[in-house]
PDB file of C-alpha atoms in Angstrom:
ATOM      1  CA  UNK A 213       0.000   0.000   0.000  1.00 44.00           C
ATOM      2  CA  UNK A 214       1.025   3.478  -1.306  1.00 53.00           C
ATOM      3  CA  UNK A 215       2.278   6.471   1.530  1.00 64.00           C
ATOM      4  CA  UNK A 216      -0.404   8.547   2.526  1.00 69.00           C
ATOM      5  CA  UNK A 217       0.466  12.070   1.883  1.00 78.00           C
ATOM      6  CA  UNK A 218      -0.662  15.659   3.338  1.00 78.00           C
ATOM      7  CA  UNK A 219      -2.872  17.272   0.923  1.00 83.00           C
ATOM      8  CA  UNK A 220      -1.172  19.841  -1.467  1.00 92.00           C
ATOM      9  CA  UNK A 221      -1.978  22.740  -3.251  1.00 94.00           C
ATOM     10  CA  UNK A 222      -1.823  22.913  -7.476  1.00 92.00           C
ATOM     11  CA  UNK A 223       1.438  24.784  -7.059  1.00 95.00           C
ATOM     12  CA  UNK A 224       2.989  22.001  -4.252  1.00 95.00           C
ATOM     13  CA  UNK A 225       1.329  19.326  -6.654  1.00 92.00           C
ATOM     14  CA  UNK A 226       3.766  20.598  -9.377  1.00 94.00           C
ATOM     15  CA  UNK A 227       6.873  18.741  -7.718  1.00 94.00           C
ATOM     16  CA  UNK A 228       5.287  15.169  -9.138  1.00 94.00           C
ATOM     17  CA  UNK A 229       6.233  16.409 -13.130  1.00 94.00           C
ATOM     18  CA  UNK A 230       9.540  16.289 -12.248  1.00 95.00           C
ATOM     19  CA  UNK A 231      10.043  13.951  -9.593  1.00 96.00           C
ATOM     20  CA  UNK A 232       8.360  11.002 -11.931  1.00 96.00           C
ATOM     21  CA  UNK A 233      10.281  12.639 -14.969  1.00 97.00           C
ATOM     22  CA  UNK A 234      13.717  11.805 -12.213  1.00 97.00           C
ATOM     23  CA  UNK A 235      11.982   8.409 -11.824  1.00 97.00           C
ATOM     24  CA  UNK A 236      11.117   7.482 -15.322  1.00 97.00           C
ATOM     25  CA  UNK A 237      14.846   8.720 -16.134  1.00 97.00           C
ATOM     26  CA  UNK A 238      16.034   5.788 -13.925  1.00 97.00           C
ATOM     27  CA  UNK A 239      14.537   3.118 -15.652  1.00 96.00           C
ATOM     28  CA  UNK A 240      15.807   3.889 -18.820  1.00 95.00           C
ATOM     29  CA  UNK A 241      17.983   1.509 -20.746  1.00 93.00           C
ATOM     30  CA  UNK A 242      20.530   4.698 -20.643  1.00 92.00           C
ATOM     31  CA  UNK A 243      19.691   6.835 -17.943  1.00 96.00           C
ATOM     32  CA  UNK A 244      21.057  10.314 -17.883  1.00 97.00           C
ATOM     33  CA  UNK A 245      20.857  11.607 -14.126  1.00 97.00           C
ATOM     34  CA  UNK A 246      20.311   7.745 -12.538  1.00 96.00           C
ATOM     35  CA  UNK A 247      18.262   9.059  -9.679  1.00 97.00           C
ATOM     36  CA  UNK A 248      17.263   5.553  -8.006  1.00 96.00           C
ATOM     37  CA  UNK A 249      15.498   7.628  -4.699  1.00 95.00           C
ATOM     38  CA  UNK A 250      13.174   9.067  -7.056  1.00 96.00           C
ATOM     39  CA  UNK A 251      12.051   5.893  -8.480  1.00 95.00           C
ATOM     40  CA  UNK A 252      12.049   4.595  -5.238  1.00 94.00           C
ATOM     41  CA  UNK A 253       9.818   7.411  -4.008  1.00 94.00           C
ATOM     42  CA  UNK A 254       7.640   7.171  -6.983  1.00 93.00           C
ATOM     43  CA  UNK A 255       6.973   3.200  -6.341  1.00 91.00           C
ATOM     44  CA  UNK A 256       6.288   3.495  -2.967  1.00 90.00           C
ATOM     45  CA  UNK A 257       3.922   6.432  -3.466  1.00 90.00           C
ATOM     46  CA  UNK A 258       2.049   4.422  -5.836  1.00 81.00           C
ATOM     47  CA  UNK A 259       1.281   7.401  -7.796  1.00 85.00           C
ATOM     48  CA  UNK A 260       0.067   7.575 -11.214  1.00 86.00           C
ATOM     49  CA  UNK A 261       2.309   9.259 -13.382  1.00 88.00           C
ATOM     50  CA  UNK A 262       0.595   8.476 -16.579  1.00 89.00           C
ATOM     51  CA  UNK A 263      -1.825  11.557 -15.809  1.00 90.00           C
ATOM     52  CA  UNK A 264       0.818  13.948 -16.131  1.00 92.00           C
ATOM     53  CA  UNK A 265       1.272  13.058 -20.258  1.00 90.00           C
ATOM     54  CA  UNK A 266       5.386  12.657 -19.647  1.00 94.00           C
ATOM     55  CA  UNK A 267       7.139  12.222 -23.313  1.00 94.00           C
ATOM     56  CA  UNK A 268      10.995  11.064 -23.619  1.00 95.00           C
ATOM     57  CA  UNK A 269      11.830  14.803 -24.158  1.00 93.00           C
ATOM     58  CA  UNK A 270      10.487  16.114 -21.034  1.00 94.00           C
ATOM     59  CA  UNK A 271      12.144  13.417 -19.654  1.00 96.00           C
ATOM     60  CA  UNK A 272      15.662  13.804 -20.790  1.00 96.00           C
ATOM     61  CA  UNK A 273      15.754  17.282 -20.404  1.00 94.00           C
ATOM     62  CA  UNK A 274      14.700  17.165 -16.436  1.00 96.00           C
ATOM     63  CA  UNK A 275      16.790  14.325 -15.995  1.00 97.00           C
ATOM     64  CA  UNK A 276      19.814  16.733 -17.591  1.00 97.00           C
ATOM     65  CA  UNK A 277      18.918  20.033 -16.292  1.00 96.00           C
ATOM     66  CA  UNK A 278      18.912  18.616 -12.750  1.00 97.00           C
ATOM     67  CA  UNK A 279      22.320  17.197 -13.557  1.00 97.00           C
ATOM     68  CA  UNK A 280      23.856  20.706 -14.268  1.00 97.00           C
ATOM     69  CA  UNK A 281      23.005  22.093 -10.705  1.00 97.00           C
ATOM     70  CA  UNK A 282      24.806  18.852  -9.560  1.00 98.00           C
ATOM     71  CA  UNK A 283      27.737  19.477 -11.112  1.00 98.00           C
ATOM     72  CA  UNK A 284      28.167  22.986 -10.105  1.00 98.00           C
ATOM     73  CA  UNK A 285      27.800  22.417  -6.637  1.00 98.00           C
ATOM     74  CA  UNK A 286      29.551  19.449  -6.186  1.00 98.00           C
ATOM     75  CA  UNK A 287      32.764  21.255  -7.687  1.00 98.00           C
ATOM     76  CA  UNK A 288      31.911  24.450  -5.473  1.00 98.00           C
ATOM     77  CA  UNK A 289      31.904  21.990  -2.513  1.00 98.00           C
ATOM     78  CA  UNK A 290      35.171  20.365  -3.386  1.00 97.00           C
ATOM     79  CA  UNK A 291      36.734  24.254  -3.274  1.00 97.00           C
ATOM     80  CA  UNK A 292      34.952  25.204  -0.583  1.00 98.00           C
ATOM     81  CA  UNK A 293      34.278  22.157   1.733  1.00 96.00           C
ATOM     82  CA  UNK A 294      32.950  25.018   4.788  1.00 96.00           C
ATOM     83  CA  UNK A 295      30.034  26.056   2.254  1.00 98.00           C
ATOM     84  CA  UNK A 296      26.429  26.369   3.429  1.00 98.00           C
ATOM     85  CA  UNK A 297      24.611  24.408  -0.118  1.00 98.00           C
ATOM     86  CA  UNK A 298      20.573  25.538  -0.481  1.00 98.00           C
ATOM     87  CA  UNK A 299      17.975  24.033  -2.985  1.00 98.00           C
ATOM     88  CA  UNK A 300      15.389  26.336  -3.126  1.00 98.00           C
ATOM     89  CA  UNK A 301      11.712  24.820  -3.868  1.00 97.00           C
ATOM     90  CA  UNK A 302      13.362  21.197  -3.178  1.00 97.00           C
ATOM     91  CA  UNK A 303      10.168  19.413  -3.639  1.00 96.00           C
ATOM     92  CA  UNK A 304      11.010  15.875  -3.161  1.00 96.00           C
ATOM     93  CA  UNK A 305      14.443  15.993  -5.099  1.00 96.00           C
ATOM     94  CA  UNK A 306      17.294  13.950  -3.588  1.00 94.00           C
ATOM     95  CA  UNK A 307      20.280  16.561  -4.715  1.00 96.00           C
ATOM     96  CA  UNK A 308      21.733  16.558  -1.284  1.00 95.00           C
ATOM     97  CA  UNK A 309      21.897  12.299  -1.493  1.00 94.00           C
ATOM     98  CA  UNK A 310      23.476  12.444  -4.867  1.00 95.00           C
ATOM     99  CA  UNK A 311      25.576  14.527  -4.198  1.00 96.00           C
ATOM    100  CA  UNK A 312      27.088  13.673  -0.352  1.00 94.00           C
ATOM    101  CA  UNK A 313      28.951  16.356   0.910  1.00 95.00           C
ATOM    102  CA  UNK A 314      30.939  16.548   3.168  1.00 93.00           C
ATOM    103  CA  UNK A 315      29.877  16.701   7.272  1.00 93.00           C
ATOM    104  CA  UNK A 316      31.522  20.621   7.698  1.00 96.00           C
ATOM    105  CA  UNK A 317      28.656  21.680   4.749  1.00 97.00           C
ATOM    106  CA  UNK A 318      25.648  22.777   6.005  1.00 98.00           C
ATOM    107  CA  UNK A 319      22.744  21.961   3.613  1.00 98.00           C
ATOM    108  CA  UNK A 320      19.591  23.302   3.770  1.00 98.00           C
ATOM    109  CA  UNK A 321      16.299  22.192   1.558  1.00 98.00           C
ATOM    110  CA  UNK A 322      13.462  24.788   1.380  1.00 98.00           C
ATOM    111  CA  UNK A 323      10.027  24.315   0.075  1.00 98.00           C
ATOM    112  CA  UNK A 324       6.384  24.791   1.988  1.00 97.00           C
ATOM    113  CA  UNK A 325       5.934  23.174   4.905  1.00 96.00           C
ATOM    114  CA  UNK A 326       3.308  20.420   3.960  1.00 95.00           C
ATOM    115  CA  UNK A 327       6.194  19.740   0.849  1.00 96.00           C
ATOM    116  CA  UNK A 328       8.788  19.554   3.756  1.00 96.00           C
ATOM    117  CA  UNK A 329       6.268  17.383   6.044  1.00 93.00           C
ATOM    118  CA  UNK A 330       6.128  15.113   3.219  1.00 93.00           C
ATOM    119  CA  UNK A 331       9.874  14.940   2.966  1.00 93.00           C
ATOM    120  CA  UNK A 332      10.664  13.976   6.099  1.00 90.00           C
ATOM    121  CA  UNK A 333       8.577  11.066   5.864  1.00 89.00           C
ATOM    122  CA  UNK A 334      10.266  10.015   2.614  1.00 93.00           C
ATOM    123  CA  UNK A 335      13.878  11.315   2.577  1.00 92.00           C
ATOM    124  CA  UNK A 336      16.654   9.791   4.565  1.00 85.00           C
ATOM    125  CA  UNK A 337      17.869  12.255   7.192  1.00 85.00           C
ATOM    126  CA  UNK A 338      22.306  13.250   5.893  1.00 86.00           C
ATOM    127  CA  UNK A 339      24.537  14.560   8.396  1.00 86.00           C
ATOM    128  CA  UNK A 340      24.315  18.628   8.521  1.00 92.00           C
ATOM    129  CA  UNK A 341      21.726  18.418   5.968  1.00 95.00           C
ATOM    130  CA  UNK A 342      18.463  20.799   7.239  1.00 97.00           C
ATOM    131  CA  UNK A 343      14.930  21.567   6.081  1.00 97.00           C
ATOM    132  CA  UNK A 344      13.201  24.843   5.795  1.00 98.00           C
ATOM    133  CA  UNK A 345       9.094  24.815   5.663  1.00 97.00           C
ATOM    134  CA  UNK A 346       8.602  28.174   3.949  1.00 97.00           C
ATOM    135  CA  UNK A 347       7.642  29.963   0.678  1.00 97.00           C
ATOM    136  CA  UNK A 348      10.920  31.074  -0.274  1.00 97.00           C
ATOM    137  CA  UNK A 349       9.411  34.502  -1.254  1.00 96.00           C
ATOM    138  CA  UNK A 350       9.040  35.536   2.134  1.00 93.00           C
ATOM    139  CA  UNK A 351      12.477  36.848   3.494  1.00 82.00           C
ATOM    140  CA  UNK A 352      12.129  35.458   7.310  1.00 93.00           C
ATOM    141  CA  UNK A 353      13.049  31.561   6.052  1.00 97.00           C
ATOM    142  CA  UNK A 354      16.840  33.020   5.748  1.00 97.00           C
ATOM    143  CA  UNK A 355      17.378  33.782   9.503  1.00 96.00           C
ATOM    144  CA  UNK A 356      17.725  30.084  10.028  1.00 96.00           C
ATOM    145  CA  UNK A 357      20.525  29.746   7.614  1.00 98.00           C
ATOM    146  CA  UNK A 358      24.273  31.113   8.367  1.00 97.00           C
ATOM    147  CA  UNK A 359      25.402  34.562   7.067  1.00 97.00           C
ATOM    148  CA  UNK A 360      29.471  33.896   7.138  1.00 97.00           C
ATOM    149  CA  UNK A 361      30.191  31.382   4.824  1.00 98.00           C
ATOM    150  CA  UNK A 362      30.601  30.905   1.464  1.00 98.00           C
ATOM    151  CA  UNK A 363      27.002  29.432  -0.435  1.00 98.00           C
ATOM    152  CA  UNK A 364      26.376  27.450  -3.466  1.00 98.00           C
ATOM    153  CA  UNK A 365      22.811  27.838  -4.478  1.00 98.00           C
ATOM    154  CA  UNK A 366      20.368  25.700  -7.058  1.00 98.00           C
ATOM    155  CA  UNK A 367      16.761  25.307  -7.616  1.00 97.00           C
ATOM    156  CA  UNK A 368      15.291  23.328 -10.128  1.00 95.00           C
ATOM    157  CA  UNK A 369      12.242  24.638 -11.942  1.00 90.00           C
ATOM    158  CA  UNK A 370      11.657  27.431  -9.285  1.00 94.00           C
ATOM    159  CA  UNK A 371      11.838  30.428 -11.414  1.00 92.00           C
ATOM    160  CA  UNK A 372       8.848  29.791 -13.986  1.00 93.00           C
ATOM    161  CA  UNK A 373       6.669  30.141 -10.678  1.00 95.00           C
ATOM    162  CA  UNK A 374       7.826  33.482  -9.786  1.00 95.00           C
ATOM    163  CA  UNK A 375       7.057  36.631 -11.169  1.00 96.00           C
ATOM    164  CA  UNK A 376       9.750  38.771 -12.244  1.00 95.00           C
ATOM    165  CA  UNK A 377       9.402  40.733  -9.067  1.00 96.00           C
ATOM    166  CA  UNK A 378       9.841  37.983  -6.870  1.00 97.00           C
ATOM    167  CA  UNK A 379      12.680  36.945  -8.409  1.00 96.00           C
ATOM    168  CA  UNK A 380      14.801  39.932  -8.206  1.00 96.00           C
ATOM    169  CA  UNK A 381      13.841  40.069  -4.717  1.00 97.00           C
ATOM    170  CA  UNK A 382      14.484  36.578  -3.468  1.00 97.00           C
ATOM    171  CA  UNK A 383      18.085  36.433  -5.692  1.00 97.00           C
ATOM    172  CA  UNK A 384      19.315  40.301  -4.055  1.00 97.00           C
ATOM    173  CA  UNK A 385      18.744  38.609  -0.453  1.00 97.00           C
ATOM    174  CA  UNK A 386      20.387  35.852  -1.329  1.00 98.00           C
ATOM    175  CA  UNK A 387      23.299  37.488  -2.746  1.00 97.00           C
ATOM    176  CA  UNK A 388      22.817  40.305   0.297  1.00 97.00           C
ATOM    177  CA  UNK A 389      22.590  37.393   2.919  1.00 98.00           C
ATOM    178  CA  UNK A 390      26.173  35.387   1.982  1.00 98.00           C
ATOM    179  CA  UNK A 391      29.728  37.050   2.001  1.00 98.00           C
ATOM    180  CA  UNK A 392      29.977  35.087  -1.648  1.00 98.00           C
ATOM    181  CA  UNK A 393      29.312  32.588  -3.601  1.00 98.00           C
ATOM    182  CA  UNK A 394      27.467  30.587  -6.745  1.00 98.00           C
ATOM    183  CA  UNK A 395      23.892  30.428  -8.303  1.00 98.00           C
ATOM    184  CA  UNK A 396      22.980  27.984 -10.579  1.00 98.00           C
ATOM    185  CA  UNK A 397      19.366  26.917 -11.856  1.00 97.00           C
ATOM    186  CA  UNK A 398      17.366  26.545 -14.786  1.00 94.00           C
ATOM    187  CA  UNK A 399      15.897  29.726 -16.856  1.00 92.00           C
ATOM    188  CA  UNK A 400      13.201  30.253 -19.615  1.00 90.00           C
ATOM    189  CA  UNK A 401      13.552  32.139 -22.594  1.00 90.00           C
ATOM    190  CA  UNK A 402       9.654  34.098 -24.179  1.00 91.00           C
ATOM    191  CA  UNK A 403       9.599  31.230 -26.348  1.00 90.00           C
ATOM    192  CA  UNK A 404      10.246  28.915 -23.742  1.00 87.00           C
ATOM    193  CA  UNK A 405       7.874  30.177 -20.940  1.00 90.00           C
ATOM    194  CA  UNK A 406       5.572  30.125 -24.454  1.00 90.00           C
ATOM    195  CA  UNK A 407       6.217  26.304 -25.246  1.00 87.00           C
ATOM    196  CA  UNK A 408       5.871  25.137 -21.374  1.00 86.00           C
ATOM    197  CA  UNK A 409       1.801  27.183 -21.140  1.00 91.00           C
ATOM    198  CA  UNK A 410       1.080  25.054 -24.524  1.00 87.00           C
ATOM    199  CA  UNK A 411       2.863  21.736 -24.482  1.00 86.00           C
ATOM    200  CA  UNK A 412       1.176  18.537 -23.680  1.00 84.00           C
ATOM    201  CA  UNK A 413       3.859  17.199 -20.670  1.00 80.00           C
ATOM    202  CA  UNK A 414       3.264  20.421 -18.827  1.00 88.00           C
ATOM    203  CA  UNK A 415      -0.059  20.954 -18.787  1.00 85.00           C
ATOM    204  CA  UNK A 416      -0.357  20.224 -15.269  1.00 85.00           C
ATOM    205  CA  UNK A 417       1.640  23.328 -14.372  1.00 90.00           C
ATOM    206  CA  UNK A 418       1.081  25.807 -17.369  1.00 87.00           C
ATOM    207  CA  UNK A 419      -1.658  27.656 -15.675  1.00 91.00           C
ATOM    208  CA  UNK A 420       0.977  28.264 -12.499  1.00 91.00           C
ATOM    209  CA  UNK A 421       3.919  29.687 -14.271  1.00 93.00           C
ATOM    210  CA  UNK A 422       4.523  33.396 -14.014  1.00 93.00           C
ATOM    211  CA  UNK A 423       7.823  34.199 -15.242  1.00 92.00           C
ATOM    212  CA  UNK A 424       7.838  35.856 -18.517  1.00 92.00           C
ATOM    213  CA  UNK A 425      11.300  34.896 -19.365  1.00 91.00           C
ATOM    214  CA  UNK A 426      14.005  36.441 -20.603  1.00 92.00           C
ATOM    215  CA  UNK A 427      16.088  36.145 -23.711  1.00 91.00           C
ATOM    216  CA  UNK A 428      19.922  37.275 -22.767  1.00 93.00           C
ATOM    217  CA  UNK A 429      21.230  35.381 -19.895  1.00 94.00           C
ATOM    218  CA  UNK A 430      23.504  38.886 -19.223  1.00 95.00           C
ATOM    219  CA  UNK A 431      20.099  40.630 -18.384  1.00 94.00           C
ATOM    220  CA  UNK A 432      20.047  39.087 -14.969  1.00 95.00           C
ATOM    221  CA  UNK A 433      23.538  40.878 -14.137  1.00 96.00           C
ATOM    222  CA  UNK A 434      21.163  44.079 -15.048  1.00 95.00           C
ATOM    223  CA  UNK A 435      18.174  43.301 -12.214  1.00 94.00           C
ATOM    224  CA  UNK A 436      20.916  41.884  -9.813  1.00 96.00           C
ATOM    225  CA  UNK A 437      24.259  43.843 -10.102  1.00 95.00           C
ATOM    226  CA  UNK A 438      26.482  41.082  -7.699  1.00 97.00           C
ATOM    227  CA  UNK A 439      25.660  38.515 -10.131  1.00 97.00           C
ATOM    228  CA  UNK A 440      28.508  37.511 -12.827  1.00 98.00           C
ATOM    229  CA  UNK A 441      27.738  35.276 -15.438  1.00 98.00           C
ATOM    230  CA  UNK A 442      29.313  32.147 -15.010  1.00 98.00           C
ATOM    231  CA  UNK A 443      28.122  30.027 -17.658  1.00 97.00           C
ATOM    232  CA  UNK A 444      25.610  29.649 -20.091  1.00 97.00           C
ATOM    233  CA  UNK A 445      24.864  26.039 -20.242  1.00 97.00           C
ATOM    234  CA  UNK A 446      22.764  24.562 -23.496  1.00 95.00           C
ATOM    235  CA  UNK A 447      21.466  21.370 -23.096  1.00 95.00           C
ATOM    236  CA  UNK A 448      21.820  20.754 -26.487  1.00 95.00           C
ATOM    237  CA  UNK A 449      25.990  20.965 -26.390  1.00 96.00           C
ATOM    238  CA  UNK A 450      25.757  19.060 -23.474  1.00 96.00           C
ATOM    239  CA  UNK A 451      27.934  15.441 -24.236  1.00 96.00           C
ATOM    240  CA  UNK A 452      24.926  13.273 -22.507  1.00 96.00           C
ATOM    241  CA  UNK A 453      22.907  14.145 -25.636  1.00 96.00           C
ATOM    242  CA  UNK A 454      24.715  11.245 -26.861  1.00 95.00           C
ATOM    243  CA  UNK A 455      22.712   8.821 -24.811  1.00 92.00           C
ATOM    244  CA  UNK A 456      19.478  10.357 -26.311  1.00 95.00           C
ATOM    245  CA  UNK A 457      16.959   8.246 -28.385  1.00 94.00           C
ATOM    246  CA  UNK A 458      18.157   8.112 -31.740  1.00 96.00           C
ATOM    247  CA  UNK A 459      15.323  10.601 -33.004  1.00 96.00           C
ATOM    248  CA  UNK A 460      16.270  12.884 -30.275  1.00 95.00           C
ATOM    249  CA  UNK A 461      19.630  13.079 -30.171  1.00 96.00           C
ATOM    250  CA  UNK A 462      19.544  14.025 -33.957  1.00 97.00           C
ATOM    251  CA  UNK A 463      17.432  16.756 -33.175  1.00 95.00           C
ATOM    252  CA  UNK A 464      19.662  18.101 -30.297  1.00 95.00           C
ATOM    253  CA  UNK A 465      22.796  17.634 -32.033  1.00 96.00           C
ATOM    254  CA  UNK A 466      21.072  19.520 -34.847  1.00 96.00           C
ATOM    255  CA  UNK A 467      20.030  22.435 -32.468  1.00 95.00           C
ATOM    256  CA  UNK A 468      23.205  22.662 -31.131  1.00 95.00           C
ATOM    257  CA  UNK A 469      24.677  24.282 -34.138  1.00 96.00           C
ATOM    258  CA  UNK A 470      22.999  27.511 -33.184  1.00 95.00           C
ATOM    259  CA  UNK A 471      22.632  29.496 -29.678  1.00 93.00           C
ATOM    260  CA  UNK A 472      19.407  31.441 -30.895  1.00 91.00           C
ATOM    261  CA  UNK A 473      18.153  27.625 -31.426  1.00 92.00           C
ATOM    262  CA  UNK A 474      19.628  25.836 -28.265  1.00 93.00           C
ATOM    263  CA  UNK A 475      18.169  28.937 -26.329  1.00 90.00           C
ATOM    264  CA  UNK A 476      14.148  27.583 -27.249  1.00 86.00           C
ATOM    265  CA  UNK A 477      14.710  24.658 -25.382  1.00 82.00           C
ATOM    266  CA  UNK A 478      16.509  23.797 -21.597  1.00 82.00           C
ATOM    267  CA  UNK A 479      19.197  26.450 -20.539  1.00 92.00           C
ATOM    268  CA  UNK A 480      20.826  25.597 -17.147  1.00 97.00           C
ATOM    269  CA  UNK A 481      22.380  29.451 -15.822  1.00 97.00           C
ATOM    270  CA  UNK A 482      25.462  29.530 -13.683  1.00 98.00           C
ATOM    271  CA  UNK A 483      26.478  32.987 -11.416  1.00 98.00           C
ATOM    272  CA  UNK A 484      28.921  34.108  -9.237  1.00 98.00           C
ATOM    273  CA  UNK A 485      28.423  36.820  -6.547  1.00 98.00           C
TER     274      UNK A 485
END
């Protein structure tokens, strides 16, 4: 018998698109991200995931975008093994399991507090790793989290839910509330905030987003001044395209001959501040 879970609202009930999209990742002949604690959470939620319309390309491209974050702050933890790590609107990812850090990192998952109820009944407690029941909009969730050491910060999917004013606010107290650090999460071009409203696989959330995206990755240095621009990452130039469907991977490795083109689908952003 399925785990009986606290009742969530539409916009909590948007962590299942991607947490079955991890799942259905890891039983793939080739997984990309190899998430086994999402499958495992999906299976012993019972939940089904066929409602949600998931094709191979939505799944590839959570299963890679939540790979970028991964790799950012796993090599910012490796530099800076004192780092506080956040992942902001956690949902029921595993990040801090895959990636293990250290016990002198403090790592803290936010998300609402029925999400973070719902965690602790499925997610393995890691040494120094914390959770944070709050909409990360409001600026009192931060006291709780240390203001001296260096940060590395993700979120996965976060930013389509915000408006552009609550973005620029929660990312200048984040940069405001750590003496440095890194940023990385996914962002969404027009045409991308466009494709996501009108798409069959996200249905279940297009009615939710809010962002209205942005084209130039350099405009967020504009809205957020301590922000540097890292890296532009295009999931389409990214080497695990290779382990795409044949159909697929054609297509990708056909998009990534042009940035205007890449830029329509996934792009994983990476700052420094």
């Amino acid at each position: 018998m399925g785990i009986t879970l606290p009742a969530f609202t539409p916009l909590e009930d948007s962590l299942w698109l991607t947490l079955c999209c991890r799942a259905l990742d890891n039983r793939s002949p080739h997984p990309i991200l190899g998430d086994a604690m999402a499958d495992e959470i999906v299976r012993s939620l019972d939940y089904d995931y066929g409602q949600l319309h998931i094709d191979t390309n939505l799944i590839v491209n959570v299963a890679l975008r939540a790979k970028q974050p991964d790799e950012v702050a796993s090599g910012f933890l490796a530099r800076h093994p004192d780092a506080v790590g956040l992942d902001l609107g956690a949902g029921l990812d595993t990040r801090v399991i895959r990636l293990a850090p250290p016990p002198t990192v403090d790592w803290y998952d936010i998300d609402f507090p029925s999400v973070i109820t719902a965690r602790e009944g499925l997610i393995s407690d890691h040494p120094n790793a914390h959770v944070i029941g709050a909409d990360v909009t409001e600026g009192d969730w931060l006291d709780a989290v240390p203001t001296d050491r260096p940060a590395v910060i993700a979120a996965d999917g976060l930013m389509g839910f915000l408006s552009q004013d609550e973005l620029v606010s929660l990312l200048n107290r984040l940069v405001s509330h750590f003496p440095s650090g890194e940023m990385v999460f996914n962002s969404y071009t027009k045409f991308a905030i466009w494709a996501a409203k009108h798409s069959r696989g996200t249905q279940s959330v297009a009615e939710l987003i809010k962002f209205p995206g942005f084209d130039d990755p350099r405009e967020l240095e504009g809205w957020i001044p301590k922000l540097k621009l890292v890296k532009e990452i295009l999931l389409s130039r990214e080497p695990e395209v290779s382990e795409f469907p044949p159909a697929l991977r054609l297509y990708y490795q056909l998009e990534a001959h042009s940035t205007a083109w890449s830029r329509k689908g996934t792009i994983v952003l990476h700052y420094r501040f």
